[in-house]
Amino acid sequence: EPSRGYIGITDRSYIQSESFITFNKEIGIHNFSIVGGQSISKDIEKNAKEEATNLLSKTQLYYNLFASDLEQTTIHSDYVQQQLLSFFGRINYILADRFLFTFTFRSDGASVLAEGHKRQNFPSGAFAVKMQEFSFIKSITAISELKPRISYGTSGNYSIAPYSTAARLGATMYSWDESPATGYYLRTIGVKDLEWETTRTVNVGLDFGLLKNRVYGSIDIYKQNTTDLLLDARVPSFSGYYSVIDNIGETENKGIEALINSTNISTESGFKWSTGFTVSHNKEKIVKLNQDVLEDINTGLFVGHPIDVHYDYKKIGIWQQSDSALASLYWYRPGEIRIEDLNNDTAISAEDKQILGTPRPKVTFGLNNRFEYK
């Protein structure tokens, strides 16, 4: 086996700077808290590697790679940089220690997105009422907290590889007139209008506490709409590529979440037993795909269904001896798996594939118990 030497170097640096200012003011029954700030982050990664075979001497390791078969020498280097510049602010206003208002605003600029689409604004607002501060609730001694609330806001996602918006070149070696030559080809397709994936969420909730908060919890009902999904989109194979990252559609999520915590035992000797229970239900579906198509079999995306689905043939049993004549029409024999003929054309083909389900659970729940002593 030929000797081989290899050396690889990776240099990565991540810099983040955050600065903010806070202002608090109380005027009678009015309480204000204001926060404003700015954040910047930069992530740089440099890679270099070299590999060679048929070294002059194995004892050289990787210290003299050019003393080898130069035609088998591989050199590679790379530089990747991405940045995020953000401005943010928040105003909290409490009226008479009963009515709570919150307004937030973010403006984020991501270098990985397309020119003209790098910056996006994300406002949100929330309102809550501390019902336990009203006299008609205070008279109910069993209730220690009762706070209904509602919120609406937007958030964004830019989780794509740097330079996805640019068409990048790659180099390849080939023979030209019996001599080695270097050629260049289009390694990736650039998407010039790639923009933020945006999620709009409305949430209605209730926080509650009973028996001096020995039992407390919350219930939330929410609906989310995400537009301009950042996912891989298939392109025609004759283009020479398989897929490209793009803003390809819209999804909807809606569901309910509940949390209950209880202090079951708390003694003066220091023993405490508490229990926490959570349960949630979420229903997700694709609302829209690009060009108003209803399904994209290549990427496994179907309007009206979750992003992750099982799309395959449906097995409906085993061919029996009594069905041998019918099985032969499908080119099967008794004892083999029977597949549902979805379009009843007496043939099993790709047109018989169907959505069998999704790995997303309908309901999730968790239960934990905590025991403490002193």
Coordinates of C-alpha atoms in Angstrom, one line a residue:
E1 CA 0.0 0.0 0.0
P2 CA 1.4 3.4 -0.9
S3 CA 2.5 5.8 1.8
R4 CA 0.3 8.7 2.4
G5 CA 0.7 12.0 4.3
Y6 CA -1.9 14.5 5.3
I7 CA -2.2 17.8 7.1
G8 CA -5.3 19.8 7.8
I9 CA -5.7 23.1 9.7
T10 CA -8.9 24.8 10.8
D11 CA -8.9 28.2 12.3
R12 CA -12.3 29.5 13.6
S13 CA -13.1 32.7 15.4
Y14 CA -16.4 33.9 16.8
I15 CA -16.8 37.5 18.0
Q16 CA -20.0 38.8 19.6
S17 CA -20.6 42.2 21.1
E18 CA -23.8 43.3 22.9
S19 CA -24.6 46.7 24.4
F20 CA -27.8 47.9 25.9
I21 CA -29.3 50.5 28.2
T22 CA -32.1 50.2 30.7
F23 CA -34.4 52.9 32.1
N24 CA -36.9 52.3 34.9
K25 CA -39.4 54.9 36.2
E26 CA -42.4 54.7 38.5
I27 CA -44.9 57.6 38.5
G28 CA -47.8 56.9 40.9
I29 CA -49.7 53.9 39.5
H30 CA -47.6 53.9 36.4
N31 CA -44.5 51.7 36.1
F32 CA -42.2 51.9 33.1
S33 CA -39.2 49.7 32.1
I34 CA -37.4 50.5 28.8
V35 CA -34.6 48.5 27.3
G36 CA -32.7 49.3 24.1
G37 CA -29.7 47.8 22.6
Q38 CA -27.5 46.6 19.7
S39 CA -25.8 43.3 19.0
I40 CA -23.2 42.3 16.4
S41 CA -21.7 38.9 15.8
K42 CA -19.1 37.7 13.3
D43 CA -18.2 34.0 12.6
I44 CA -15.1 33.3 10.5
E45 CA -13.8 29.9 9.6
K46 CA -10.6 29.2 7.6
N47 CA -9.6 25.7 6.4
A48 CA -6.5 24.4 4.6
K49 CA -5.5 20.8 3.9
E50 CA -2.9 19.0 1.8
E51 CA -2.6 15.3 1.0
A52 CA 0.0 13.4 -0.9
T53 CA 0.8 9.8 -1.8
N54 CA 4.0 7.9 -2.6
L55 CA 6.1 9.8 -0.2
L56 CA 9.9 9.8 -0.5
S57 CA 10.1 8.3 3.0
K58 CA 7.3 7.4 5.4
T59 CA 9.3 8.9 8.3
Q60 CA 8.8 12.4 6.8
L61 CA 5.1 12.2 7.8
Y62 CA 3.5 15.4 6.5
Y63 CA 6.6 17.7 6.8
N64 CA 7.6 17.4 3.2
L65 CA 4.6 16.5 1.1
F66 CA 6.1 17.8 -2.1
A67 CA 8.7 15.1 -2.0
S68 CA 6.0 12.7 -3.4
D69 CA 4.0 11.9 -6.5
L70 CA 2.9 15.5 -7.4
E71 CA 0.2 14.2 -9.7
Q72 CA -1.4 12.6 -6.6
T73 CA -1.1 15.7 -4.4
T74 CA -4.3 17.4 -3.3
I75 CA -4.5 21.0 -2.1
H76 CA -7.6 22.6 -0.7
S77 CA -8.4 25.8 1.2
D78 CA -11.6 27.6 2.2
Y79 CA -12.8 30.8 3.9
V80 CA -16.3 31.2 5.3
Q81 CA -17.6 34.4 7.0
Q82 CA -21.1 35.3 8.2
Q83 CA -22.3 38.3 10.2
L84 CA -25.5 39.4 12.1
L85 CA -26.2 43.0 13.1
S86 CA -29.2 43.5 15.3
F87 CA -31.0 46.4 17.0
F88 CA -33.6 45.7 19.7
G89 CA -35.9 47.4 22.1
R90 CA -38.5 46.6 24.7
I91 CA -41.1 48.6 26.7
N92 CA -42.8 47.2 29.7
Y93 CA -45.7 49.2 31.2
I94 CA -47.6 48.2 34.3
L95 CA -50.7 50.1 35.3
A96 CA -51.9 49.9 38.9
D97 CA -50.0 46.7 39.4
R98 CA -52.8 45.0 37.5
F99 CA -52.5 45.6 33.7
L100 CA -49.3 44.6 32.0
F101 CA -48.3 45.8 28.5
T102 CA -45.2 44.7 26.7
F103 CA -43.9 45.9 23.3
T104 CA -40.8 44.6 21.6
F105 CA -39.0 45.4 18.4
R106 CA -36.1 43.7 16.7
S107 CA -34.3 44.6 13.4
D108 CA -31.9 41.9 12.2
G109 CA -29.5 42.0 9.3
A110 CA -28.0 38.7 8.2
S111 CA -25.1 38.6 5.7
V112 CA -26.1 35.2 4.3
L113 CA -29.3 36.5 2.7
A114 CA -29.6 38.2 -0.7
E115 CA -28.9 41.9 -1.4
G116 CA -31.9 43.9 -0.6
H117 CA -33.3 41.2 1.6
K118 CA -30.7 41.0 4.4
R119 CA -32.6 43.1 7.0
Q120 CA -36.0 42.3 8.4
N121 CA -38.0 43.9 11.3
F122 CA -39.8 41.8 13.9
P123 CA -42.3 43.6 16.2
S124 CA -44.4 42.0 18.9
G125 CA -46.8 42.9 21.7
A126 CA -48.4 41.3 24.7
F127 CA -51.1 42.2 27.2
A128 CA -51.9 40.5 30.6
V129 CA -54.2 41.2 33.6
K130 CA -53.4 40.1 37.2
M131 CA -56.9 39.2 38.1
Q132 CA -55.9 38.3 41.7
E133 CA -55.4 42.0 42.4
F134 CA -59.1 42.6 42.0
S135 CA -61.2 42.5 45.1
F136 CA -63.8 40.0 43.8
I137 CA -60.9 37.5 43.2
K138 CA -59.1 38.3 46.4
S139 CA -62.1 37.1 48.3
I140 CA -61.6 33.6 46.9
T141 CA -58.8 32.5 49.2
A142 CA -58.1 29.3 47.1
I143 CA -56.9 31.4 44.2
S144 CA -53.4 32.9 44.6
E145 CA -52.8 33.8 40.9
L146 CA -55.0 34.2 37.9
K147 CA -53.5 36.0 34.9
P148 CA -55.1 35.8 31.4
R149 CA -52.8 37.0 28.6
I150 CA -52.6 37.5 24.9
S151 CA -49.7 38.1 22.6
Y152 CA -48.9 38.6 18.9
G153 CA -45.5 38.8 17.3
T154 CA -43.1 37.9 14.5
S155 CA -39.8 36.1 14.4
G156 CA -37.3 35.1 11.7
N157 CA -35.0 32.4 10.6
Y158 CA -31.9 32.7 8.4
S159 CA -30.4 29.2 9.0
I160 CA -28.7 28.6 5.6
A161 CA -25.1 28.1 4.6
P162 CA -23.1 31.2 3.8
Y163 CA -22.9 32.2 0.1
S164 CA -26.1 30.3 -0.8
T165 CA -27.1 33.4 -2.8
A166 CA -24.0 33.3 -4.9
A167 CA -23.2 31.1 -7.9
R168 CA -19.8 29.6 -7.0
L169 CA -17.1 28.1 -9.3
G170 CA -15.3 24.8 -8.8
A171 CA -12.1 23.6 -10.4
T172 CA -11.5 20.2 -12.1
M173 CA -8.6 18.6 -13.8
Y174 CA -8.9 17.1 -17.3
S175 CA -6.6 16.1 -20.2
W176 CA -6.0 18.5 -23.0
D177 CA -3.8 17.3 -25.9
E178 CA -2.4 14.6 -23.6
S179 CA -1.4 17.3 -21.0
P180 CA -3.1 18.0 -17.7
A181 CA -5.2 21.1 -17.6
T182 CA -7.5 22.9 -15.2
G183 CA -11.1 23.8 -16.0
Y184 CA -13.8 25.6 -14.1
Y185 CA -17.5 24.8 -13.7
L186 CA -20.5 26.2 -11.9
R187 CA -20.5 24.4 -8.6
T188 CA -23.6 25.9 -7.0
I189 CA -26.7 27.8 -8.3
G190 CA -27.1 31.2 -6.7
V191 CA -30.5 32.5 -5.5
K192 CA -30.5 36.2 -5.9
D193 CA -33.7 36.9 -4.0
L194 CA -33.3 34.7 -0.9
E195 CA -34.9 36.3 2.1
W196 CA -35.9 35.8 5.7
E197 CA -38.2 32.9 6.8
T198 CA -40.8 34.7 8.9
T199 CA -43.2 33.3 11.5
R200 CA -46.2 35.2 12.9
T201 CA -47.6 33.9 16.1
V202 CA -50.8 34.6 18.1
N203 CA -51.0 33.2 21.6
V204 CA -53.8 33.2 24.2
G205 CA -52.9 31.9 27.6
L206 CA -53.7 31.7 31.3
D207 CA -51.4 31.5 34.3
F208 CA -53.0 30.2 37.5
G209 CA -52.0 29.4 41.1
L210 CA -54.1 27.6 43.8
L211 CA -53.7 27.1 47.5
K212 CA -50.9 29.7 47.9
N213 CA -49.3 28.3 44.7
R214 CA -49.0 24.8 46.0
V215 CA -50.6 24.1 42.6
Y216 CA -49.7 26.3 39.7
G217 CA -49.5 26.1 36.0
S218 CA -50.4 27.6 32.6
I219 CA -52.5 26.9 29.5
D220 CA -51.6 28.3 26.1
I221 CA -53.4 28.1 22.8
Y222 CA -51.4 29.3 19.8
K223 CA -51.4 29.6 16.0
Q224 CA -48.3 30.1 13.9
N225 CA -48.0 30.9 10.2
T226 CA -44.5 30.7 8.6
T227 CA -43.9 32.2 5.2
D228 CA -41.0 32.0 2.8
L229 CA -39.8 28.7 4.2
L230 CA -36.1 28.1 3.7
L231 CA -35.9 24.6 2.4
D232 CA -34.2 22.6 -0.4
A233 CA -36.1 22.9 -3.7
R234 CA -35.6 20.3 -6.5
V235 CA -34.4 21.5 -9.9
P236 CA -34.6 19.6 -13.2
S237 CA -31.9 17.0 -13.4
F238 CA -30.9 18.1 -16.9
S239 CA -29.6 21.3 -15.3
G240 CA -26.8 19.3 -13.8
Y241 CA -27.9 19.9 -10.2
Y242 CA -30.2 18.2 -7.7
S243 CA -31.5 21.0 -5.5
V244 CA -31.1 24.5 -4.4
I245 CA -32.0 26.4 -1.2
D246 CA -35.0 28.7 -1.8
N247 CA -38.1 30.3 -0.1
I248 CA -40.6 27.7 -1.2
G249 CA -43.9 28.1 0.6
E250 CA -45.9 28.6 3.8
T251 CA -46.9 26.4 6.8
E252 CA -49.4 26.6 9.6
N253 CA -49.0 25.3 13.1
K254 CA -51.7 25.4 15.8
G255 CA -52.0 23.7 19.1
I256 CA -52.4 23.8 22.8
E257 CA -49.9 23.4 25.6
A258 CA -50.5 22.9 29.3
L259 CA -48.3 22.8 32.4
I260 CA -49.2 21.9 36.0
N261 CA -46.8 21.8 38.9
S262 CA -47.8 20.8 42.4
T263 CA -46.2 20.7 45.8
N264 CA -47.5 17.4 47.3
I265 CA -45.6 17.3 50.6
S266 CA -43.6 20.0 52.3
T267 CA -42.7 19.3 55.9
E268 CA -40.8 21.3 58.6
S269 CA -38.3 18.5 58.8
G270 CA -37.0 19.4 55.3
F271 CA -38.7 16.8 53.1
K272 CA -40.4 18.0 50.0
W273 CA -42.1 16.2 47.1
S274 CA -43.2 18.1 44.0
T275 CA -44.7 16.9 40.7
G276 CA -44.7 18.5 37.2
F277 CA -46.9 17.5 34.3
T278 CA -46.8 18.8 30.7
V279 CA -49.0 18.0 27.7
S280 CA -49.1 19.5 24.2
H281 CA -50.9 18.9 21.0
N282 CA -49.7 20.5 17.7
K283 CA -51.2 20.2 14.2
E284 CA -48.9 21.2 11.3
K285 CA -49.7 21.5 7.6
I286 CA -48.2 23.0 4.5
V287 CA -50.6 25.8 3.3
K288 CA -48.8 26.8 0.1
L289 CA -46.0 25.8 -2.2
N290 CA -44.3 27.9 -4.9
Q291 CA -46.1 28.3 -8.2
D292 CA -49.3 27.1 -6.4
V293 CA -48.4 23.4 -6.9
L294 CA -50.2 21.0 -4.6
E295 CA -47.4 18.5 -4.2
D296 CA -43.7 18.1 -4.8
I297 CA -42.9 14.4 -4.8
N298 CA -39.2 14.9 -5.3
T299 CA -38.9 16.8 -2.0
G300 CA -41.7 15.0 -0.2
L301 CA -43.8 18.2 0.3
F302 CA -47.6 18.0 0.1
V303 CA -50.1 20.8 0.6
G304 CA -52.4 20.0 3.5
H305 CA -49.9 17.7 5.2
P306 CA -46.9 18.2 7.6
I307 CA -43.5 18.9 6.2
D308 CA -42.3 15.4 7.4
V309 CA -44.4 12.6 6.0
H310 CA -44.0 8.9 5.2
Y311 CA -44.7 8.7 1.4
D312 CA -44.5 5.1 0.2
Y313 CA -46.4 2.0 -0.9
K314 CA -49.1 0.8 1.4
K315 CA -48.6 -2.9 2.4
I316 CA -52.1 -4.5 2.9
G317 CA -51.1 -8.1 3.7
I318 CA -49.6 -11.2 2.1
W319 CA -50.8 -12.7 -1.2
Q320 CA -52.6 -16.0 -0.4
Q321 CA -52.9 -19.2 -2.4
S322 CA -56.5 -18.4 -3.1
D323 CA -55.4 -15.1 -4.7
S324 CA -52.8 -16.6 -7.0
A325 CA -54.6 -15.7 -10.2
L326 CA -55.0 -12.1 -9.2
A327 CA -51.4 -12.0 -7.9
S328 CA -50.0 -13.1 -11.2
L329 CA -51.6 -10.1 -12.9
Y330 CA -49.4 -7.9 -10.7
W331 CA -46.3 -10.2 -11.3
Y332 CA -46.5 -11.5 -7.7
R333 CA -46.7 -14.9 -6.2
P334 CA -48.5 -16.2 -3.0
G335 CA -46.4 -15.5 0.1
E336 CA -45.1 -12.2 -1.2
I337 CA -46.1 -8.8 0.2
R338 CA -49.3 -7.4 -1.2
I339 CA -49.3 -3.7 -2.1
E340 CA -52.4 -1.6 -2.5
D341 CA -53.2 -0.7 -6.1
L342 CA -54.2 2.9 -5.5
N343 CA -55.3 3.7 -9.0
N344 CA -56.7 0.2 -9.9
D345 CA -54.7 -0.2 -13.1
T346 CA -53.6 -3.8 -12.3
A347 CA -49.9 -2.6 -12.0
I348 CA -47.8 -1.5 -9.1
S349 CA -45.9 1.7 -10.1
A350 CA -44.8 5.0 -8.5
E351 CA -48.4 6.3 -9.0
D352 CA -49.5 3.9 -6.2
K353 CA -47.4 5.6 -3.6
Q354 CA -49.4 7.5 -1.0
I355 CA -49.0 9.4 2.3
L356 CA -49.0 6.8 5.1
G357 CA -48.5 9.1 8.0
T358 CA -46.1 11.4 9.8
P359 CA -43.4 11.0 12.4
R360 CA -44.8 14.0 14.2
P361 CA -46.7 12.9 17.3
K362 CA -50.3 14.0 17.8
V363 CA -49.8 14.4 21.6
T364 CA -46.7 14.7 23.7
F365 CA -46.6 14.7 27.5
G366 CA -44.1 14.5 30.3
L367 CA -44.2 13.7 34.0
N368 CA -41.5 14.3 36.6
N369 CA -41.3 13.9 40.4
R370 CA -38.8 15.7 42.5
F371 CA -37.9 14.7 46.0
E372 CA -35.8 16.9 48.3
Y373 CA -34.5 16.5 51.8
K374 CA -32.9 19.4 53.6

